[in-house]
Amino acid sequence: PATGLEAALGELLGPLAARLAEPPAAVLAALRARDALHGRAVRWADGEGTGAGIDETGALVVRRADGTVVTLEAGEVHLALPS
């Protein structure tokens, strides 16, 4: 019999395989539709700004207060707390 871990992995692998079989444009569209940071104030080690979307490579796009746009390809981002 499957253990709890094996059962959980089984439940995850089916949807993951289905997602990986989709065309990249469909995967990107699904990611963008679920972008919880879009329009939200965020901060990271080197700055802060407002989430402005997800680019074609899957990187987070952030607009700084001065209007410049930064692309974050990896790292940790936090929601900025209101002051």
PDB file of N, CA, C and O in Angstrom:
ATOM      1  N   PRO A   1       0.826  -1.206   0.000  1.00  0.00           N
ATOM      2  CA  PRO A   1       0.000   0.000   0.000  1.00  0.00           C
ATOM      3  C   PRO A   1       0.866   1.263   0.000  1.00  0.00           C
ATOM      4  O   PRO A   1       1.954   1.268   0.560  1.00  0.00           O
ATOM      5  N   ALA A   2       0.368   2.317  -0.616  1.00  0.00           N
ATOM      6  CA  ALA A   2       1.098   3.582  -0.686  1.00  0.00           C
ATOM      7  C   ALA A   2       1.100   4.265   0.682  1.00  0.00           C
ATOM      8  O   ALA A   2       0.113   4.227   1.407  1.00  0.00           O
ATOM      9  N   THR A   3       2.237   4.855   1.007  1.00  0.00           N
ATOM     10  CA  THR A   3       2.311   5.635   2.237  1.00  0.00           C
ATOM     11  C   THR A   3       1.665   6.993   1.996  1.00  0.00           C
ATOM     12  O   THR A   3       1.335   7.339   0.850  1.00  0.00           O
ATOM     13  N   GLY A   4       1.510   7.760   3.042  1.00  0.00           N
ATOM     14  CA  GLY A   4       0.948   9.099   2.897  1.00  0.00           C
ATOM     15  C   GLY A   4       1.767   9.953   1.952  1.00  0.00           C
ATOM     16  O   GLY A   4       1.223  10.690   1.127  1.00  0.00           O
ATOM     17  N   LEU A   5       3.089   9.837   2.052  1.00  0.00           N
ATOM     18  CA  LEU A   5       3.966  10.607   1.175  1.00  0.00           C
ATOM     19  C   LEU A   5       3.807  10.162  -0.272  1.00  0.00           C
ATOM     20  O   LEU A   5       3.693  10.990  -1.183  1.00  0.00           O
ATOM     21  N   GLU A   6       3.775   8.873  -0.506  1.00  0.00           N
ATOM     22  CA  GLU A   6       3.616   8.371  -1.872  1.00  0.00           C
ATOM     23  C   GLU A   6       2.270   8.798  -2.462  1.00  0.00           C
ATOM     24  O   GLU A   6       2.174   9.152  -3.630  1.00  0.00           O
ATOM     25  N   ALA A   7       1.237   8.773  -1.661  1.00  0.00           N
ATOM     26  CA  ALA A   7      -0.087   9.193  -2.126  1.00  0.00           C
ATOM     27  C   ALA A   7      -0.087  10.676  -2.487  1.00  0.00           C
ATOM     28  O   ALA A   7      -0.624  11.078  -3.522  1.00  0.00           O
ATOM     29  N   ALA A   8       0.547  11.486  -1.641  1.00  0.00           N
ATOM     30  CA  ALA A   8       0.617  12.925  -1.906  1.00  0.00           C
ATOM     31  C   ALA A   8       1.413  13.199  -3.181  1.00  0.00           C
ATOM     32  O   ALA A   8       1.011  14.027  -4.006  1.00  0.00           O
ATOM     33  N   LEU A   9       2.523  12.503  -3.344  1.00  0.00           N
ATOM     34  CA  LEU A   9       3.314  12.683  -4.559  1.00  0.00           C
ATOM     35  C   LEU A   9       2.529  12.268  -5.797  1.00  0.00           C
ATOM     36  O   LEU A   9       2.605  12.922  -6.837  1.00  0.00           O
ATOM     37  N   GLY A  10       1.783  11.203  -5.680  1.00  0.00           N
ATOM     38  CA  GLY A  10       0.948  10.759  -6.791  1.00  0.00           C
ATOM     39  C   GLY A  10      -0.069  11.812  -7.196  1.00  0.00           C
ATOM     40  O   GLY A  10      -0.325  12.024  -8.381  1.00  0.00           O
ATOM     41  N   GLU A  11      -0.646  12.485  -6.213  1.00  0.00           N
ATOM     42  CA  GLU A  11      -1.626  13.531  -6.495  1.00  0.00           C
ATOM     43  C   GLU A  11      -0.977  14.752  -7.151  1.00  0.00           C
ATOM     44  O   GLU A  11      -1.621  15.454  -7.922  1.00  0.00           O
ATOM     45  N   LEU A  12       0.279  15.014  -6.832  1.00  0.00           N
ATOM     46  CA  LEU A  12       0.979  16.163  -7.398  1.00  0.00           C
ATOM     47  C   LEU A  12       1.533  15.891  -8.794  1.00  0.00           C
ATOM     48  O   LEU A  12       1.568  16.784  -9.640  1.00  0.00           O
ATOM     49  N   LEU A  13       2.010  14.686  -9.023  1.00  0.00           N
ATOM     50  CA  LEU A  13       2.696  14.398 -10.276  1.00  0.00           C
ATOM     51  C   LEU A  13       1.777  14.418 -11.492  1.00  0.00           C
ATOM     52  O   LEU A  13       2.201  14.834 -12.573  1.00  0.00           O
ATOM     53  N   GLY A  14       0.536  14.001 -11.344  1.00  0.00           N
ATOM     54  CA  GLY A  14      -0.395  14.034 -12.476  1.00  0.00           C
ATOM     55  C   GLY A  14      -0.620  15.442 -13.004  1.00  0.00           C
ATOM     56  O   GLY A  14      -0.391  15.712 -14.192  1.00  0.00           O
ATOM     57  N   PRO A  15      -1.027  16.372 -12.149  1.00  0.00           N
ATOM     58  CA  PRO A  15      -1.208  17.758 -12.613  1.00  0.00           C
ATOM     59  C   PRO A  15       0.103  18.399 -13.093  1.00  0.00           C
ATOM     60  O   PRO A  15       0.095  19.179 -14.035  1.00  0.00           O
ATOM     61  N   LEU A  16       1.221  18.057 -12.455  1.00  0.00           N
ATOM     62  CA  LEU A  16       2.506  18.600 -12.898  1.00  0.00           C
ATOM     63  C   LEU A  16       2.829  18.119 -14.305  1.00  0.00           C
ATOM     64  O   LEU A  16       3.240  18.912 -15.160  1.00  0.00           O
ATOM     65  N   ALA A  17       2.636  16.841 -14.577  1.00  0.00           N
ATOM     66  CA  ALA A  17       2.892  16.303 -15.916  1.00  0.00           C
ATOM     67  C   ALA A  17       1.986  16.979 -16.943  1.00  0.00           C
ATOM     68  O   ALA A  17       2.433  17.312 -18.051  1.00  0.00           O
ATOM     69  N   ALA A  18       0.736  17.223 -16.579  1.00  0.00           N
ATOM     70  CA  ALA A  18      -0.190  17.894 -17.498  1.00  0.00           C
ATOM     71  C   ALA A  18       0.273  19.315 -17.782  1.00  0.00           C
ATOM     72  O   ALA A  18       0.248  19.772 -18.936  1.00  0.00           O
ATOM     73  N   ARG A  19       0.708  20.024 -16.761  1.00  0.00           N
ATOM     74  CA  ARG A  19       1.185  21.405 -16.946  1.00  0.00           C
ATOM     75  C   ARG A  19       2.431  21.421 -17.830  1.00  0.00           C
ATOM     76  O   ARG A  19       2.569  22.253 -18.721  1.00  0.00           O
ATOM     77  N   LEU A  20       3.354  20.509 -17.586  1.00  0.00           N
ATOM     78  CA  LEU A  20       4.592  20.465 -18.371  1.00  0.00           C
ATOM     79  C   LEU A  20       4.340  20.104 -19.825  1.00  0.00           C
ATOM     80  O   LEU A  20       5.147  20.441 -20.695  1.00  0.00           O
ATOM     81  N   ALA A  21       3.242  19.452 -20.111  1.00  0.00           N
ATOM     82  CA  ALA A  21       2.908  19.080 -21.488  1.00  0.00           C
ATOM     83  C   ALA A  21       2.270  20.241 -22.255  1.00  0.00           C
ATOM     84  O   ALA A  21       2.160  20.184 -23.480  1.00  0.00           O
ATOM     85  N   GLU A  22       1.865  21.294 -21.550  1.00  0.00           N
ATOM     86  CA  GLU A  22       1.228  22.436 -22.200  1.00  0.00           C
ATOM     87  C   GLU A  22       2.258  23.263 -22.951  1.00  0.00           C
ATOM     88  O   GLU A  22       3.435  23.287 -22.583  1.00  0.00           O
ATOM     89  N   PRO A  23       1.831  23.997 -23.979  1.00  0.00           N
ATOM     90  CA  PRO A  23       2.744  24.909 -24.670  1.00  0.00           C
ATOM     91  C   PRO A  23       3.242  25.994 -23.706  1.00  0.00           C
ATOM     92  O   PRO A  23       2.492  26.426 -22.819  1.00  0.00           O
ATOM     93  N   PRO A  24       4.490  26.427 -23.862  1.00  0.00           N
ATOM     94  CA  PRO A  24       5.035  27.450 -22.956  1.00  0.00           C
ATOM     95  C   PRO A  24       4.162  28.699 -22.843  1.00  0.00           C
ATOM     96  O   PRO A  24       4.026  29.259 -21.756  1.00  0.00           O
ATOM     97  N   ALA A  25       3.542  29.132 -23.928  1.00  0.00           N
ATOM     98  CA  ALA A  25       2.697  30.336 -23.869  1.00  0.00           C
ATOM     99  C   ALA A  25       1.509  30.121 -22.939  1.00  0.00           C
ATOM    100  O   ALA A  25       1.100  31.039 -22.219  1.00  0.00           O
ATOM    101  N   ALA A  26       0.962  28.925 -22.920  1.00  0.00           N
ATOM    102  CA  ALA A  26      -0.174  28.629 -22.039  1.00  0.00           C
ATOM    103  C   ALA A  26       0.263  28.603 -20.579  1.00  0.00           C
ATOM    104  O   ALA A  26      -0.457  29.083 -19.698  1.00  0.00           O
ATOM    105  N   VAL A  27       1.443  28.060 -20.324  1.00  0.00           N
ATOM    106  CA  VAL A  27       1.974  28.027 -18.958  1.00  0.00           C
ATOM    107  C   VAL A  27       2.213  29.449 -18.463  1.00  0.00           C
ATOM    108  O   VAL A  27       1.853  29.808 -17.336  1.00  0.00           O
ATOM    109  N   LEU A  28       2.808  30.290 -19.313  1.00  0.00           N
ATOM    110  CA  LEU A  28       3.068  31.679 -18.947  1.00  0.00           C
ATOM    111  C   LEU A  28       1.766  32.431 -18.704  1.00  0.00           C
ATOM    112  O   LEU A  28       1.651  33.190 -17.742  1.00  0.00           O
ATOM    113  N   ALA A  29       0.771  32.214 -19.537  1.00  0.00           N
ATOM    114  CA  ALA A  29      -0.529  32.873 -19.352  1.00  0.00           C
ATOM    115  C   ALA A  29      -1.167  32.456 -18.029  1.00  0.00           C
ATOM    116  O   ALA A  29      -1.725  33.294 -17.307  1.00  0.00           O
ATOM    117  N   ALA A  30      -1.060  31.182 -17.682  1.00  0.00           N
ATOM    118  CA  ALA A  30      -1.614  30.709 -16.409  1.00  0.00           C
ATOM    119  C   ALA A  30      -0.875  31.330 -15.226  1.00  0.00           C
ATOM    120  O   ALA A  30      -1.485  31.699 -14.220  1.00  0.00           O
ATOM    121  N   LEU A  31       0.447  31.451 -15.344  1.00  0.00           N
ATOM    122  CA  LEU A  31       1.241  32.071 -14.285  1.00  0.00           C
ATOM    123  C   LEU A  31       0.865  33.536 -14.118  1.00  0.00           C
ATOM    124  O   LEU A  31       0.664  34.018 -13.002  1.00  0.00           O
ATOM    125  N   ARG A  32       0.740  34.229 -15.230  1.00  0.00           N
ATOM    126  CA  ARG A  32       0.364  35.646 -15.166  1.00  0.00           C
ATOM    127  C   ARG A  32      -1.033  35.835 -14.574  1.00  0.00           C
ATOM    128  O   ARG A  32      -1.273  36.805 -13.850  1.00  0.00           O
ATOM    129  N   ALA A  33      -1.935  34.931 -14.862  1.00  0.00           N
ATOM    130  CA  ALA A  33      -3.295  35.035 -14.326  1.00  0.00           C
ATOM    131  C   ALA A  33      -3.323  34.869 -12.810  1.00  0.00           C
ATOM    132  O   ALA A  33      -4.255  35.335 -12.147  1.00  0.00           O
ATOM    133  N   ARG A  34      -2.309  34.225 -12.263  1.00  0.00           N
ATOM    134  CA  ARG A  34      -2.252  33.980 -10.816  1.00  0.00           C
ATOM    135  C   ARG A  34      -1.219  34.854 -10.107  1.00  0.00           C
ATOM    136  O   ARG A  34      -0.854  34.599  -8.968  1.00  0.00           O
ATOM    137  N   ASP A  35      -0.733  35.885 -10.772  1.00  0.00           N
ATOM    138  CA  ASP A  35       0.308  36.757 -10.228  1.00  0.00           C
ATOM    139  C   ASP A  35      -0.232  37.530  -9.026  1.00  0.00           C
ATOM    140  O   ASP A  35      -0.885  38.561  -9.166  1.00  0.00           O
ATOM    141  N   ALA A  36       0.072  37.039  -7.842  1.00  0.00           N
ATOM    142  CA  ALA A  36      -0.428  37.657  -6.603  1.00  0.00           C
ATOM    143  C   ALA A  36       0.318  38.941  -6.244  1.00  0.00           C
ATOM    144  O   ALA A  36      -0.111  39.670  -5.356  1.00  0.00           O
ATOM    145  N   LEU A  37       1.432  39.229  -6.931  1.00  0.00           N
ATOM    146  CA  LEU A  37       2.213  40.420  -6.612  1.00  0.00           C
ATOM    147  C   LEU A  37       1.907  41.598  -7.528  1.00  0.00           C
ATOM    148  O   LEU A  37       2.347  42.712  -7.263  1.00  0.00           O
ATOM    149  N   HIS A  38       1.153  41.375  -8.583  1.00  0.00           N
ATOM    150  CA  HIS A  38       0.854  42.453  -9.527  1.00  0.00           C
ATOM    151  C   HIS A  38       0.091  43.573  -8.822  1.00  0.00           C
ATOM    152  O   HIS A  38      -0.935  43.353  -8.199  1.00  0.00           O
ATOM    153  N   GLY A  39       0.640  44.776  -8.904  1.00  0.00           N
ATOM    154  CA  GLY A  39       0.004  45.929  -8.279  1.00  0.00           C
ATOM    155  C   GLY A  39       0.246  46.056  -6.788  1.00  0.00           C
ATOM    156  O   GLY A  39      -0.243  46.989  -6.162  1.00  0.00           O
ATOM    157  N   ARG A  40       1.020  45.135  -6.230  1.00  0.00           N
ATOM    158  CA  ARG A  40       1.282  45.156  -4.776  1.00  0.00           C
ATOM    159  C   ARG A  40       2.667  45.722  -4.505  1.00  0.00           C
ATOM    160  O   ARG A  40       3.599  45.518  -5.278  1.00  0.00           O
ATOM    161  N   ALA A  41       2.803  46.417  -3.390  1.00  0.00           N
ATOM    162  CA  ALA A  41       4.109  46.930  -2.969  1.00  0.00           C
ATOM    163  C   ALA A  41       4.967  45.767  -2.496  1.00  0.00           C
ATOM    164  O   ALA A  41       4.515  44.939  -1.694  1.00  0.00           O
ATOM    165  N   VAL A  42       6.187  45.687  -3.037  1.00  0.00           N
ATOM    166  CA  VAL A  42       7.115  44.619  -2.674  1.00  0.00           C
ATOM    167  C   VAL A  42       8.474  45.207  -2.330  1.00  0.00           C
ATOM    168  O   VAL A  42       8.803  46.325  -2.721  1.00  0.00           O
ATOM    169  N   ARG A  43       9.242  44.432  -1.610  1.00  0.00           N
ATOM    170  CA  ARG A  43      10.615  44.837  -1.302  1.00  0.00           C
ATOM    171  C   ARG A  43      11.500  43.606  -1.391  1.00  0.00           C
ATOM    172  O   ARG A  43      11.038  42.484  -1.264  1.00  0.00           O
ATOM    173  N   TRP A  44      12.769  43.839  -1.646  1.00  0.00           N
ATOM    174  CA  TRP A  44      13.769  42.779  -1.705  1.00  0.00           C
ATOM    175  C   TRP A  44      15.074  43.369  -1.221  1.00  0.00           C
ATOM    176  O   TRP A  44      15.130  44.549  -0.873  1.00  0.00           O
ATOM    177  N   ALA A  45      16.114  42.586  -1.166  1.00  0.00           N
ATOM    178  CA  ALA A  45      17.377  43.017  -0.556  1.00  0.00           C
ATOM    179  C   ALA A  45      17.920  44.311  -1.165  1.00  0.00           C
ATOM    180  O   ALA A  45      18.488  45.132  -0.465  1.00  0.00           O
ATOM    181  N   ASP A  46      17.716  44.505  -2.467  1.00  0.00           N
ATOM    182  CA  ASP A  46      18.306  45.666  -3.144  1.00  0.00           C
ATOM    183  C   ASP A  46      17.322  46.765  -3.492  1.00  0.00           C
ATOM    184  O   ASP A  46      17.661  47.684  -4.239  1.00  0.00           O
ATOM    185  N   GLY A  47      16.085  46.679  -3.019  1.00  0.00           N
ATOM    186  CA  GLY A  47      15.164  47.753  -3.348  1.00  0.00           C
ATOM    187  C   GLY A  47      13.716  47.448  -3.023  1.00  0.00           C
ATOM    188  O   GLY A  47      13.398  46.500  -2.314  1.00  0.00           O
ATOM    189  N   GLU A  48      12.860  48.290  -3.580  1.00  0.00           N
ATOM    190  CA  GLU A  48      11.431  48.131  -3.388  1.00  0.00           C
ATOM    191  C   GLU A  48      10.709  48.759  -4.562  1.00  0.00           C
ATOM    192  O   GLU A  48      11.284  49.544  -5.318  1.00  0.00           O
ATOM    193  N   GLY A  49       9.454  48.385  -4.721  1.00  0.00           N
ATOM    194  CA  GLY A  49       8.656  48.913  -5.814  1.00  0.00           C
ATOM    195  C   GLY A  49       7.292  48.247  -5.826  1.00  0.00           C
ATOM    196  O   GLY A  49       6.842  47.712  -4.816  1.00  0.00           O
ATOM    197  N   THR A  50       6.664  48.267  -6.983  1.00  0.00           N
ATOM    198  CA  THR A  50       5.335  47.692  -7.152  1.00  0.00           C
ATOM    199  C   THR A  50       5.401  46.601  -8.208  1.00  0.00           C
ATOM    200  O   THR A  50       5.945  46.820  -9.291  1.00  0.00           O
ATOM    201  N   GLY A  51       4.848  45.456  -7.879  1.00  0.00           N
ATOM    202  CA  GLY A  51       4.821  44.364  -8.841  1.00  0.00           C
ATOM    203  C   GLY A  51       4.144  44.815 -10.124  1.00  0.00           C
ATOM    204  O   GLY A  51       3.061  45.382 -10.090  1.00  0.00           O
ATOM    205  N   ALA A  52       4.815  44.575 -11.267  1.00  0.00           N
ATOM    206  CA  ALA A  52       4.304  45.052 -12.551  1.00  0.00           C
ATOM    207  C   ALA A  52       4.109  43.923 -13.550  1.00  0.00           C
ATOM    208  O   ALA A  52       3.979  44.166 -14.740  1.00  0.00           O
ATOM    209  N   GLY A  53       4.125  42.695 -13.069  1.00  0.00           N
ATOM    210  CA  GLY A  53       3.859  41.585 -13.966  1.00  0.00           C
ATOM    211  C   GLY A  53       4.964  40.553 -14.002  1.00  0.00           C
ATOM    212  O   GLY A  53       5.894  40.572 -13.192  1.00  0.00           O
ATOM    213  N   ILE A  54       4.845  39.659 -14.965  1.00  0.00           N
ATOM    214  CA  ILE A  54       5.804  38.579 -15.167  1.00  0.00           C
ATOM    215  C   ILE A  54       6.218  38.635 -16.626  1.00  0.00           C
ATOM    216  O   ILE A  54       5.369  38.672 -17.523  1.00  0.00           O
ATOM    217  N   ASP A  55       7.535  38.655 -16.876  1.00  0.00           N
ATOM    218  CA  ASP A  55       7.993  38.757 -18.260  1.00  0.00           C
ATOM    219  C   ASP A  55       7.971  37.414 -18.978  1.00  0.00           C
ATOM    220  O   ASP A  55       7.547  36.402 -18.417  1.00  0.00           O
ATOM    221  N   GLU A  56       8.444  37.398 -20.206  1.00  0.00           N
ATOM    222  CA  GLU A  56       8.392  36.208 -21.051  1.00  0.00           C
ATOM    223  C   GLU A  56       9.227  35.050 -20.518  1.00  0.00           C
ATOM    224  O   GLU A  56       9.016  33.906 -20.901  1.00  0.00           O
ATOM    225  N   THR A  57      10.201  35.344 -19.656  1.00  0.00           N
ATOM    226  CA  THR A  57      11.045  34.287 -19.098  1.00  0.00           C
ATOM    227  C   THR A  57      10.530  33.773 -17.760  1.00  0.00           C
ATOM    228  O   THR A  57      11.102  32.858 -17.184  1.00  0.00           O
ATOM    229  N   GLY A  58       9.471  34.402 -17.246  1.00  0.00           N
ATOM    230  CA  GLY A  58       8.930  34.018 -15.945  1.00  0.00           C
ATOM    231  C   GLY A  58       9.470  34.848 -14.802  1.00  0.00           C
ATOM    232  O   GLY A  58       9.146  34.603 -13.646  1.00  0.00           O
ATOM    233  N   ALA A  59      10.286  35.859 -15.108  1.00  0.00           N
ATOM    234  CA  ALA A  59      10.860  36.722 -14.066  1.00  0.00           C
ATOM    235  C   ALA A  59       9.825  37.755 -13.604  1.00  0.00           C
ATOM    236  O   ALA A  59       8.967  38.192 -14.380  1.00  0.00           O
ATOM    237  N   LEU A  60       9.936  38.145 -12.349  1.00  0.00           N
ATOM    238  CA  LEU A  60       9.066  39.171 -11.782  1.00  0.00           C
ATOM    239  C   LEU A  60       9.517  40.544 -12.258  1.00  0.00           C
ATOM    240  O   LEU A  60      10.705  40.875 -12.198  1.00  0.00           O
ATOM    241  N   VAL A  61       8.574  41.346 -12.722  1.00  0.00           N
ATOM    242  CA  VAL A  61       8.858  42.708 -13.149  1.00  0.00           C
ATOM    243  C   VAL A  61       8.353  43.640 -12.053  1.00  0.00           C
ATOM    244  O   VAL A  61       7.224  43.509 -11.586  1.00  0.00           O
ATOM    245  N   VAL A  62       9.229  44.573 -11.634  1.00  0.00           N
ATOM    246  CA  VAL A  62       8.878  45.511 -10.567  1.00  0.00           C
ATOM    247  C   VAL A  62       9.155  46.930 -11.053  1.00  0.00           C
ATOM    248  O   VAL A  62      10.202  47.204 -11.644  1.00  0.00           O
ATOM    249  N   ARG A  63       8.195  47.828 -10.803  1.00  0.00           N
ATOM    250  CA  ARG A  63       8.386  49.240 -11.138  1.00  0.00           C
ATOM    251  C   ARG A  63       8.731  49.981  -9.856  1.00  0.00           C
ATOM    252  O   ARG A  63       7.984  49.942  -8.878  1.00  0.00           O
ATOM    253  N   ARG A  64       9.873  50.661  -9.871  1.00  0.00           N
ATOM    254  CA  ARG A  64      10.294  51.448  -8.708  1.00  0.00           C
ATOM    255  C   ARG A  64       9.553  52.782  -8.674  1.00  0.00           C
ATOM    256  O   ARG A  64       8.948  53.185  -9.657  1.00  0.00           O
ATOM    257  N   ALA A  65       9.629  53.470  -7.562  1.00  0.00           N
ATOM    258  CA  ALA A  65       8.924  54.742  -7.388  1.00  0.00           C
ATOM    259  C   ALA A  65       9.356  55.779  -8.417  1.00  0.00           C
ATOM    260  O   ALA A  65       8.553  56.626  -8.823  1.00  0.00           O
ATOM    261  N   ASP A  66      10.614  55.717  -8.876  1.00  0.00           N
ATOM    262  CA  ASP A  66      11.096  56.690  -9.863  1.00  0.00           C
ATOM    263  C   ASP A  66      10.717  56.312 -11.294  1.00  0.00           C
ATOM    264  O   ASP A  66      11.107  56.982 -12.247  1.00  0.00           O
ATOM    265  N   GLY A  67       9.965  55.221 -11.461  1.00  0.00           N
ATOM    266  CA  GLY A  67       9.506  54.806 -12.776  1.00  0.00           C
ATOM    267  C   GLY A  67      10.379  53.785 -13.473  1.00  0.00           C
ATOM    268  O   GLY A  67       9.981  53.215 -14.491  1.00  0.00           O
ATOM    269  N   THR A  68      11.577  53.551 -12.955  1.00  0.00           N
ATOM    270  CA  THR A  68      12.438  52.547 -13.572  1.00  0.00           C
ATOM    271  C   THR A  68      11.865  51.159 -13.325  1.00  0.00           C
ATOM    272  O   THR A  68      11.177  50.915 -12.339  1.00  0.00           O
ATOM    273  N   VAL A  69      12.154  50.260 -14.260  1.00  0.00           N
ATOM    274  CA  VAL A  69      11.647  48.899 -14.179  1.00  0.00           C
ATOM    275  C   VAL A  69      12.809  47.956 -13.922  1.00  0.00           C
ATOM    276  O   VAL A  69      13.855  48.048 -14.563  1.00  0.00           O
ATOM    277  N   VAL A  70      12.611  47.062 -12.975  1.00  0.00           N
ATOM    278  CA  VAL A  70      13.619  46.075 -12.595  1.00  0.00           C
ATOM    279  C   VAL A  70      13.029  44.694 -12.839  1.00  0.00           C
ATOM    280  O   VAL A  70      11.852  44.458 -12.555  1.00  0.00           O
ATOM    281  N   THR A  71      13.855  43.796 -13.366  1.00  0.00           N
ATOM    282  CA  THR A  71      13.431  42.415 -13.558  1.00  0.00           C
ATOM    283  C   THR A  71      14.169  41.551 -12.548  1.00  0.00           C
ATOM    284  O   THR A  71      15.393  41.565 -12.495  1.00  0.00           O
ATOM    285  N   LEU A  72      13.422  40.818 -11.736  1.00  0.00           N
ATOM    286  CA  LEU A  72      13.998  39.957 -10.703  1.00  0.00           C
ATOM    287  C   LEU A  72      13.868  38.507 -11.153  1.00  0.00           C
ATOM    288  O   LEU A  72      12.766  37.971 -11.223  1.00  0.00           O
ATOM    289  N   GLU A  73      14.995  37.896 -11.459  1.00  0.00           N
ATOM    290  CA  GLU A  73      14.980  36.534 -11.974  1.00  0.00           C
ATOM    291  C   GLU A  73      15.026  35.482 -10.876  1.00  0.00           C
ATOM    292  O   GLU A  73      14.613  34.344 -11.090  1.00  0.00           O
ATOM    293  N   ALA A  74      15.538  35.848  -9.724  1.00  0.00           N
ATOM    294  CA  ALA A  74      15.641  34.897  -8.609  1.00  0.00           C
ATOM    295  C   ALA A  74      15.770  35.689  -7.320  1.00  0.00           C
ATOM    296  O   ALA A  74      16.106  36.870  -7.339  1.00  0.00           O
ATOM    297  N   GLY A  75      15.506  35.047  -6.211  1.00  0.00           N
ATOM    298  CA  GLY A  75      15.682  35.694  -4.922  1.00  0.00           C
ATOM    299  C   GLY A  75      14.390  35.734  -4.129  1.00  0.00           C
ATOM    300  O   GLY A  75      13.361  35.205  -4.543  1.00  0.00           O
ATOM    301  N   GLU A  76      14.474  36.405  -3.023  1.00  0.00           N
ATOM    302  CA  GLU A  76      13.361  36.482  -2.101  1.00  0.00           C
ATOM    303  C   GLU A  76      12.720  37.857  -2.163  1.00  0.00           C
ATOM    304  O   GLU A  76      13.403  38.881  -2.113  1.00  0.00           O
ATOM    305  N   VAL A  77      11.403  37.885  -2.303  1.00  0.00           N
ATOM    306  CA  VAL A  77      10.633  39.112  -2.363  1.00  0.00           C
ATOM    307  C   VAL A  77       9.583  39.069  -1.265  1.00  0.00           C
ATOM    308  O   VAL A  77       8.977  38.037  -1.030  1.00  0.00           O
ATOM    309  N   HIS A  78       9.381  40.194  -0.615  1.00  0.00           N
ATOM    310  CA  HIS A  78       8.387  40.281   0.450  1.00  0.00           C
ATOM    311  C   HIS A  78       7.361  41.341   0.116  1.00  0.00           C
ATOM    312  O   HIS A  78       7.691  42.340  -0.531  1.00  0.00           O
ATOM    313  N   LEU A  79       6.135  41.131   0.567  1.00  0.00           N
ATOM    314  CA  LEU A  79       5.151  42.199   0.467  1.00  0.00           C
ATOM    315  C   LEU A  79       5.570  43.306   1.418  1.00  0.00           C
ATOM    316  O   LEU A  79       5.944  43.045   2.559  1.00  0.00           O
ATOM    317  N   ALA A  80       5.560  44.531   0.940  1.00  0.00           N
ATOM    318  CA  ALA A  80       5.922  45.668   1.780  1.00  0.00           C
ATOM    319  C   ALA A  80       4.738  46.017   2.659  1.00  0.00           C
ATOM    320  O   ALA A  80       3.601  46.080   2.203  1.00  0.00           O
ATOM    321  N   LEU A  81       5.005  46.247   3.910  1.00  0.00           N
ATOM    322  CA  LEU A  81       3.947  46.617   4.844  1.00  0.00           C
ATOM    323  C   LEU A  81       3.621  48.097   4.679  1.00  0.00           C
ATOM    324  O   LEU A  81       4.515  48.919   4.471  1.00  0.00           O
ATOM    325  N   PRO A  82       2.343  48.477   4.765  1.00  0.00           N
ATOM    326  CA  PRO A  82       1.979  49.889   4.668  1.00  0.00           C
ATOM    327  C   PRO A  82       2.605  50.667   5.812  1.00  0.00           C
ATOM    328  O   PRO A  82       2.692  50.176   6.923  1.00  0.00           O
ATOM    329  N   SER A  83       3.020  51.881   5.515  1.00  0.00           N
ATOM    330  CA  SER A  83       3.639  52.697   6.592  1.00  0.00           C
ATOM    331  C   SER A  83       2.637  53.574   7.264  1.00  0.00           C
ATOM    332  O   SER A  83       1.559  53.761   6.930  1.00  0.00           O
TER     333      SER A  83
END
